[in-house]
């Protein structure tokens, strides 16, 4: 297949009460892990890259890895820009072939958030690119994006109506009590807020900070209308645990083809667990 936007995938997930998982990848190895796991479980898949990942791998290299990945497997594959704040970076990746973006202007005052998102939507429409934006602010750290506890802000269900209407976005990232990174204590998810948002607007809703979130909370969120679940930190941990275990046994190892393998295997197990948790297993035929 080709790289797709996430529009039709998320609308199907919304209609049928499951979520499409979005896994943050960093390079060829982690991309292959995700597509192999998704292909084996016949799940539609979103591969997400933050600005730091694009800086690390290169926009052109990464987009072409994704194009090749999409051709290698017969499942719907979305390459998605995660937490992008710079409009020029977004335009560059769209012109390279990316079809799904998140413009994160949630740190800005409301009117500026609206203005910036609208500009991205206008550009994205020309290329049939789906746009996700965030209202409210998640606490924690996502690569270079750090929000301290005092700055976090939950999504206002009434303002969400105005935001969606004025920006024309395809999906909305909500702040309902999850955080980026690992949880220091059990998170308290504001489910009544999520229900209000779901009632007020009809576009797909996105849950950020699903790493380390108890399975029952992920399931509850999906049951209440979340259609895209973002997972990043947990995958990094699984991959590095695999590599660390290998080096603990063989400290003199020096062949990346050997020492990366246990990292890939560990990460693949986790990707499969998350696909099953999201309910997207065997949903690959959704667009056929
Ligand atoms: Zn996020």
mmCIF file of C-alpha atoms and ligand atoms in Angstrom:
data_model
loop_
_atom_site.group_PDB
_atom_site.id
_atom_site.type_symbol
_atom_site.label_atom_id
_atom_site.label_comp_id
_atom_site.label_asym_id
_atom_site.label_seq_id
_atom_site.Cartn_x
_atom_site.Cartn_y
_atom_site.Cartn_z
ATOM 1 C CA UNK A 1 0.000 0.000 0.000
ATOM 2 C CA UNK A 2 0.900 3.655 0.172
ATOM 3 C CA UNK A 3 1.266 5.997 3.120
ATOM 4 C CA UNK A 4 -2.244 7.104 4.127
ATOM 5 C CA UNK A 5 -3.862 9.856 6.143
ATOM 6 C CA UNK A 6 -5.465 8.614 9.360
ATOM 7 C CA UNK A 7 -8.904 10.092 8.536
ATOM 8 C CA UNK A 8 -10.770 6.972 7.397
ATOM 9 C CA UNK A 9 -9.017 4.706 9.880
ATOM 10 C CA UNK A 10 -10.042 6.807 12.850
ATOM 11 C CA UNK A 11 -13.601 7.254 11.600
ATOM 12 C CA UNK A 12 -13.968 3.478 11.366
ATOM 13 C CA UNK A 13 -12.476 3.080 14.845
ATOM 14 C CA UNK A 14 -14.958 5.635 16.149
ATOM 15 C CA UNK A 15 -17.873 3.846 14.531
ATOM 16 C CA UNK A 16 -16.830 0.438 15.817
ATOM 17 C CA UNK A 17 -15.476 1.270 19.285
ATOM 18 C CA UNK A 18 -11.806 0.460 19.023
ATOM 19 C CA UNK A 19 -8.646 2.582 18.731
ATOM 20 C CA UNK A 20 -5.780 2.621 16.250
ATOM 21 C CA UNK A 21 -2.496 2.612 18.168
ATOM 22 C CA UNK A 22 0.162 5.178 17.257
ATOM 23 C CA UNK A 23 3.667 3.972 18.044
ATOM 24 C CA UNK A 24 6.592 6.354 18.176
ATOM 25 C CA UNK A 25 9.507 5.083 16.098
ATOM 26 C CA UNK A 26 13.048 6.418 15.715
ATOM 27 C CA UNK A 27 14.793 4.609 12.913
ATOM 28 C CA UNK A 28 14.682 1.683 10.487
ATOM 29 C CA UNK A 29 14.851 -0.943 13.231
ATOM 30 C CA UNK A 30 11.953 0.346 15.322
ATOM 31 C CA UNK A 31 9.860 0.938 12.183
ATOM 32 C CA UNK A 32 10.363 -2.670 11.115
ATOM 33 C CA UNK A 33 9.361 -3.912 14.557
ATOM 34 C CA UNK A 34 6.053 -2.043 14.391
ATOM 35 C CA UNK A 35 5.118 -3.021 10.847
ATOM 36 C CA UNK A 36 6.003 -6.689 11.405
ATOM 37 C CA UNK A 37 3.908 -6.854 14.587
ATOM 38 C CA UNK A 38 0.979 -5.034 12.932
ATOM 39 C CA UNK A 39 1.167 -7.207 9.833
ATOM 40 C CA UNK A 40 1.176 -10.409 11.897
ATOM 41 C CA UNK A 41 -1.899 -9.249 13.836
ATOM 42 C CA UNK A 42 -3.529 -7.679 10.760
ATOM 43 C CA UNK A 43 -3.903 -4.280 12.428
ATOM 44 C CA UNK A 44 -4.016 -0.833 10.838
ATOM 45 C CA UNK A 45 -1.080 1.134 12.195
ATOM 46 C CA UNK A 46 0.176 4.656 12.833
ATOM 47 C CA UNK A 47 3.932 5.232 13.011
ATOM 48 C CA UNK A 48 4.677 8.524 14.709
ATOM 49 C CA UNK A 49 7.771 10.714 14.626
ATOM 50 C CA UNK A 50 8.457 13.683 16.890
ATOM 51 C CA UNK A 51 10.586 16.633 15.716
ATOM 52 C CA UNK A 52 13.527 15.151 17.688
ATOM 53 C CA UNK A 53 13.176 11.883 15.765
ATOM 54 C CA UNK A 54 13.133 13.711 12.460
ATOM 55 C CA UNK A 55 16.204 15.646 13.511
ATOM 56 C CA UNK A 56 17.880 12.350 14.412
ATOM 57 C CA UNK A 57 16.960 10.346 11.284
ATOM 58 C CA UNK A 58 16.372 13.096 8.701
ATOM 59 C CA UNK A 59 12.962 13.954 7.207
ATOM 60 C CA UNK A 60 13.818 12.586 3.784
ATOM 61 C CA UNK A 61 15.334 9.333 5.057
ATOM 62 C CA UNK A 62 12.446 8.740 7.428
ATOM 63 C CA UNK A 63 9.698 9.481 4.896
ATOM 64 C CA UNK A 64 11.293 7.096 2.441
ATOM 65 C CA UNK A 65 11.614 4.372 5.070
ATOM 66 C CA UNK A 66 7.856 4.820 5.647
ATOM 67 C CA UNK A 67 7.063 4.687 1.933
ATOM 68 C CA UNK A 68 8.999 1.435 1.675
ATOM 69 C CA UNK A 69 7.360 0.094 4.834
ATOM 70 C CA UNK A 70 3.903 0.797 3.397
ATOM 71 C CA UNK A 71 4.785 -1.154 0.256
ATOM 72 C CA UNK A 72 6.195 -4.094 2.218
ATOM 73 C CA UNK A 73 2.965 -4.845 4.092
ATOM 74 C CA UNK A 74 -0.682 -5.177 3.117
ATOM 75 C CA UNK A 75 -2.152 -3.247 6.047
ATOM 76 C CA UNK A 76 -3.245 0.420 6.244
ATOM 77 C CA UNK A 77 -0.144 2.360 7.304
ATOM 78 C CA UNK A 78 -0.053 5.965 8.453
ATOM 79 C CA UNK A 79 3.127 7.970 8.892
ATOM 80 C CA UNK A 80 2.261 10.692 11.379
ATOM 81 C CA UNK A 81 4.124 13.771 12.609
ATOM 82 C CA UNK A 82 3.767 13.855 16.398
ATOM 83 C CA UNK A 83 3.863 17.098 18.442
ATOM 84 C CA UNK A 84 5.128 19.342 15.677
ATOM 85 C CA UNK A 85 5.230 23.025 16.544
ATOM 86 C CA UNK A 86 7.002 24.419 13.516
ATOM 87 C CA UNK A 87 4.801 24.958 10.437
ATOM 88 C CA UNK A 88 7.726 24.933 8.005
ATOM 89 C CA UNK A 89 8.804 21.493 9.282
ATOM 90 C CA UNK A 90 5.245 20.225 8.761
ATOM 91 C CA UNK A 91 5.095 21.597 5.215
ATOM 92 C CA UNK A 92 8.450 20.028 4.408
ATOM 93 C CA UNK A 93 7.354 16.551 5.502
ATOM 94 C CA UNK A 94 4.005 16.889 3.692
ATOM 95 C CA UNK A 95 5.832 17.745 0.470
ATOM 96 C CA UNK A 96 8.043 14.692 1.001
ATOM 97 C CA UNK A 97 4.923 12.498 1.210
ATOM 98 C CA UNK A 98 3.714 12.437 4.829
ATOM 99 C CA UNK A 99 -0.117 12.377 5.011
ATOM 100 C CA UNK A 100 -0.899 12.818 8.709
ATOM 101 C CA UNK A 101 0.275 15.568 11.043
ATOM 102 C CA UNK A 102 -0.191 16.915 14.532
ATOM 103 C CA UNK A 103 0.238 20.645 14.958
ATOM 104 C CA UNK A 104 0.771 21.225 18.654
ATOM 105 C CA UNK A 105 0.129 24.868 19.444
ATOM 106 C CA UNK A 106 -1.401 24.043 22.827
ATOM 107 C CA UNK A 107 1.252 26.049 24.674
ATOM 108 C CA UNK A 108 0.052 29.251 22.989
ATOM 109 C CA UNK A 109 -2.894 31.389 24.132
ATOM 110 C CA UNK A 110 -6.209 30.084 22.751
ATOM 111 C CA UNK A 111 -6.659 32.496 19.830
ATOM 112 C CA UNK A 112 -3.079 31.918 18.676
ATOM 113 C CA UNK A 113 -3.582 28.159 18.898
ATOM 114 C CA UNK A 114 -6.657 28.490 16.647
ATOM 115 C CA UNK A 115 -4.798 30.692 14.152
ATOM 116 C CA UNK A 116 -1.777 28.409 13.867
ATOM 117 C CA UNK A 117 -3.870 25.251 13.528
ATOM 118 C CA UNK A 118 -6.022 26.882 10.825
ATOM 119 C CA UNK A 119 -2.934 27.698 8.804
ATOM 120 C CA UNK A 120 -1.792 24.073 8.920
ATOM 121 C CA UNK A 121 -5.270 22.766 8.045
ATOM 122 C CA UNK A 122 -5.398 25.077 5.020
ATOM 123 C CA UNK A 123 -2.082 23.766 3.701
ATOM 124 C CA UNK A 124 -2.854 20.148 4.614
ATOM 125 C CA UNK A 125 -6.193 20.114 2.728
ATOM 126 C CA UNK A 126 -4.410 20.645 -0.569
ATOM 127 C CA UNK A 127 -2.583 17.336 -0.104
ATOM 128 C CA UNK A 128 -5.402 15.380 1.571
ATOM 129 C CA UNK A 129 -3.422 15.319 4.806
ATOM 130 C CA UNK A 130 -5.256 14.711 8.109
ATOM 131 C CA UNK A 131 -4.585 17.154 10.940
ATOM 132 C CA UNK A 132 -4.609 16.559 14.695
ATOM 133 C CA UNK A 133 -4.373 19.424 17.182
ATOM 134 C CA UNK A 134 -4.403 19.671 20.957
ATOM 135 C CA UNK A 135 -6.559 21.682 23.315
ATOM 136 C CA UNK A 136 -5.391 21.697 26.914
ATOM 137 C CA UNK A 137 -1.897 20.709 28.030
ATOM 138 C CA UNK A 138 -0.506 17.356 29.160
ATOM 139 C CA UNK A 139 1.973 17.331 31.983
ATOM 140 C CA UNK A 140 5.330 15.552 31.472
ATOM 141 C CA UNK A 141 8.054 15.276 28.868
ATOM 142 C CA UNK A 142 7.812 14.185 25.233
ATOM 143 C CA UNK A 143 11.310 14.464 23.752
ATOM 144 C CA UNK A 144 12.121 18.205 23.838
ATOM 145 C CA UNK A 145 8.596 19.216 24.895
ATOM 146 C CA UNK A 146 8.386 19.675 28.652
ATOM 147 C CA UNK A 147 5.282 20.799 30.559
ATOM 148 C CA UNK A 148 5.657 21.311 34.301
ATOM 149 C CA UNK A 149 2.870 20.333 36.673
ATOM 150 C CA UNK A 150 1.634 23.884 37.287
ATOM 151 C CA UNK A 151 1.307 24.558 33.542
ATOM 152 C CA UNK A 152 -0.863 21.568 32.695
ATOM 153 C CA UNK A 153 -4.477 22.185 31.762
ATOM 154 C CA UNK A 154 -7.366 19.819 31.095
ATOM 155 C CA UNK A 155 -9.440 20.207 27.926
ATOM 156 C CA UNK A 156 -12.513 22.431 28.294
ATOM 157 C CA UNK A 157 -15.438 20.510 26.689
ATOM 158 C CA UNK A 158 -17.238 23.716 25.661
ATOM 159 C CA UNK A 159 -14.176 25.388 24.217
ATOM 160 C CA UNK A 160 -13.513 22.171 22.288
ATOM 161 C CA UNK A 161 -16.679 22.828 20.243
ATOM 162 C CA UNK A 162 -15.426 26.262 19.190
ATOM 163 C CA UNK A 163 -11.905 24.922 18.539
ATOM 164 C CA UNK A 164 -13.056 22.115 16.251
ATOM 165 C CA UNK A 165 -15.527 24.324 14.350
ATOM 166 C CA UNK A 166 -13.079 27.134 13.727
ATOM 167 C CA UNK A 167 -9.984 25.075 12.878
ATOM 168 C CA UNK A 168 -11.542 22.316 10.759
ATOM 169 C CA UNK A 169 -9.221 19.668 12.241
ATOM 170 C CA UNK A 170 -9.756 15.939 11.701
ATOM 171 C CA UNK A 171 -8.965 14.761 15.234
ATOM 172 C CA UNK A 172 -8.536 16.323 18.653
ATOM 173 C CA UNK A 173 -5.906 15.442 21.261
ATOM 174 C CA UNK A 174 -7.484 15.792 24.685
ATOM 175 C CA UNK A 175 -5.951 16.420 28.095
ATOM 176 C CA UNK A 176 -7.992 14.392 30.591
ATOM 177 C CA UNK A 177 -5.387 13.522 33.204
ATOM 178 C CA UNK A 178 -2.807 11.430 31.342
ATOM 179 C CA UNK A 179 0.851 12.481 31.199
ATOM 180 C CA UNK A 180 3.820 12.001 28.887
ATOM 181 C CA UNK A 181 6.537 9.682 30.172
ATOM 182 C CA UNK A 182 6.145 7.307 33.123
ATOM 183 C CA UNK A 183 3.651 7.783 35.961
ATOM 184 C CA UNK A 184 5.055 8.475 39.421
ATOM 185 C CA UNK A 185 1.720 7.604 40.961
ATOM 186 C CA UNK A 186 -1.458 6.132 39.504
ATOM 187 C CA UNK A 187 -3.035 8.676 37.146
ATOM 188 C CA UNK A 188 -6.548 9.951 37.765
ATOM 189 C CA UNK A 189 -8.411 10.128 34.485
ATOM 190 C CA UNK A 190 -11.307 12.561 34.264
ATOM 191 C CA UNK A 191 -13.810 10.302 32.510
ATOM 192 C CA UNK A 192 -16.790 12.611 32.896
ATOM 193 C CA UNK A 193 -14.775 15.274 31.073
ATOM 194 C CA UNK A 194 -14.028 12.807 28.282
ATOM 195 C CA UNK A 195 -17.722 11.910 28.051
ATOM 196 C CA UNK A 196 -18.657 15.585 27.790
ATOM 197 C CA UNK A 197 -16.106 16.202 25.050
ATOM 198 C CA UNK A 198 -17.326 13.105 23.188
ATOM 199 C CA UNK A 199 -20.909 14.338 23.439
ATOM 200 C CA UNK A 200 -20.034 17.851 22.296
ATOM 201 C CA UNK A 201 -17.953 17.101 19.205
ATOM 202 C CA UNK A 202 -18.092 14.415 16.564
ATOM 203 C CA UNK A 203 -14.500 14.081 15.296
ATOM 204 C CA UNK A 204 -12.106 11.315 16.483
ATOM 205 C CA UNK A 205 -10.408 11.880 19.857
ATOM 206 C CA UNK A 206 -6.760 11.148 20.641
ATOM 207 C CA UNK A 207 -5.232 9.994 23.916
ATOM 208 C CA UNK A 208 -1.640 11.071 24.505
ATOM 209 C CA UNK A 209 0.461 9.681 27.334
ATOM 210 C CA UNK A 210 -0.835 6.109 27.137
ATOM 211 C CA UNK A 211 2.564 4.604 27.994
ATOM 212 C CA UNK A 212 2.466 3.076 31.452
ATOM 213 C CA UNK A 213 -1.271 3.796 31.720
ATOM 214 C CA UNK A 214 -3.044 0.792 33.315
ATOM 215 C CA UNK A 215 -4.798 -1.386 30.710
ATOM 216 C CA UNK A 216 -8.171 -0.815 32.322
ATOM 217 C CA UNK A 217 -7.806 2.956 31.831
ATOM 218 C CA UNK A 218 -6.872 2.507 28.183
ATOM 219 C CA UNK A 219 -9.940 0.293 27.701
ATOM 220 C CA UNK A 220 -12.207 2.675 29.581
ATOM 221 C CA UNK A 221 -10.967 5.614 27.504
ATOM 222 C CA UNK A 222 -11.633 3.729 24.282
ATOM 223 C CA UNK A 223 -15.104 2.760 25.488
ATOM 224 C CA UNK A 224 -15.767 6.459 26.081
ATOM 225 C CA UNK A 225 -14.706 7.570 22.631
ATOM 226 C CA UNK A 226 -10.913 7.596 22.257
ATOM 227 C CA UNK A 227 -9.947 6.396 18.767
ATOM 228 C CA UNK A 228 -6.164 6.904 18.648
ATOM 229 C CA UNK A 229 -3.857 5.844 21.465
ATOM 230 C CA UNK A 230 -0.275 7.155 21.527
ATOM 231 C CA UNK A 231 2.510 4.996 22.926
ATOM 232 C CA UNK A 232 6.146 6.070 23.057
ATOM 233 C CA UNK A 233 8.086 5.746 26.328
ATOM 234 C CA UNK A 234 7.187 2.115 27.033
ATOM 235 C CA UNK A 235 8.543 1.056 23.650
ATOM 236 C CA UNK A 236 11.882 2.747 24.264
ATOM 237 C CA UNK A 237 12.164 0.954 27.591
ATOM 238 C CA UNK A 238 11.383 -2.451 26.075
ATOM 239 C CA UNK A 239 13.896 -1.964 23.271
ATOM 240 C CA UNK A 240 16.705 -0.819 25.559
ATOM 241 C CA UNK A 241 15.970 -3.579 28.107
ATOM 242 C CA UNK A 242 16.489 -6.144 25.371
ATOM 243 C CA UNK A 243 19.796 -4.582 24.316
ATOM 244 C CA UNK A 244 20.983 -4.183 27.927
ATOM 245 C CA UNK A 245 20.275 -7.841 28.712
ATOM 246 C CA UNK A 246 22.309 -8.837 25.666
ATOM 247 C CA UNK A 247 25.297 -6.717 26.697
ATOM 248 C CA UNK A 248 25.079 -7.969 30.278
ATOM 249 C CA UNK A 249 25.644 -11.474 28.928
ATOM 250 C CA UNK A 250 28.107 -10.460 26.195
ATOM 251 C CA UNK A 251 29.884 -7.239 27.194
ATOM 252 C CA UNK A 252 32.314 -7.556 24.271
ATOM 253 C CA UNK A 253 29.574 -7.727 21.620
ATOM 254 C CA UNK A 254 30.059 -5.281 18.758
ATOM 255 C CA UNK A 255 27.781 -6.359 15.914
ATOM 256 C CA UNK A 256 24.622 -4.192 15.768
ATOM 257 C CA UNK A 257 22.854 -6.914 13.783
ATOM 258 C CA UNK A 258 23.223 -9.145 16.824
ATOM 259 C CA UNK A 259 22.853 -6.789 19.793
ATOM 260 C CA UNK A 260 19.840 -4.915 18.339
ATOM 261 C CA UNK A 261 17.919 -8.137 17.775
ATOM 262 C CA UNK A 262 16.864 -8.762 21.406
ATOM 263 C CA UNK A 263 15.788 -5.106 21.596
ATOM 264 C CA UNK A 264 13.592 -5.580 18.554
ATOM 265 C CA UNK A 265 12.107 -8.780 19.953
ATOM 266 C CA UNK A 266 11.236 -7.174 23.291
ATOM 267 C CA UNK A 267 9.667 -4.172 21.599
ATOM 268 C CA UNK A 268 7.698 -6.380 19.207
ATOM 269 C CA UNK A 269 6.076 -8.305 22.068
ATOM 270 C CA UNK A 270 4.919 -5.029 23.577
ATOM 271 C CA UNK A 271 3.628 -3.627 20.276
ATOM 272 C CA UNK A 272 1.511 -6.754 19.879
ATOM 273 C CA UNK A 273 0.122 -6.427 23.415
ATOM 274 C CA UNK A 274 -0.863 -2.818 22.741
ATOM 275 C CA UNK A 275 -2.535 -3.663 19.425
ATOM 276 C CA UNK A 276 -4.656 -6.261 21.205
ATOM 277 C CA UNK A 277 -5.389 -3.807 24.031
ATOM 278 C CA UNK A 278 -6.586 -1.180 21.540
ATOM 279 C CA UNK A 279 -8.853 -3.701 19.814
ATOM 280 C CA UNK A 280 -7.351 -3.037 16.377
ATOM 281 C CA UNK A 281 -6.295 -6.658 15.750
ATOM 282 C CA UNK A 282 -7.861 -7.994 12.533
ATOM 283 C CA UNK A 283 -9.114 -4.538 11.509
ATOM 284 C CA UNK A 284 -6.659 -4.268 8.603
ATOM 285 C CA UNK A 285 -9.371 -4.857 6.004
ATOM 286 C CA UNK A 286 -11.179 -1.709 7.107
ATOM 287 C CA UNK A 287 -10.514 0.184 3.873
ATOM 288 C CA UNK A 288 -11.308 -2.684 1.521
HETATM 289 ZN ZN1 LIG B 1 1.899 13.253 23.054
#
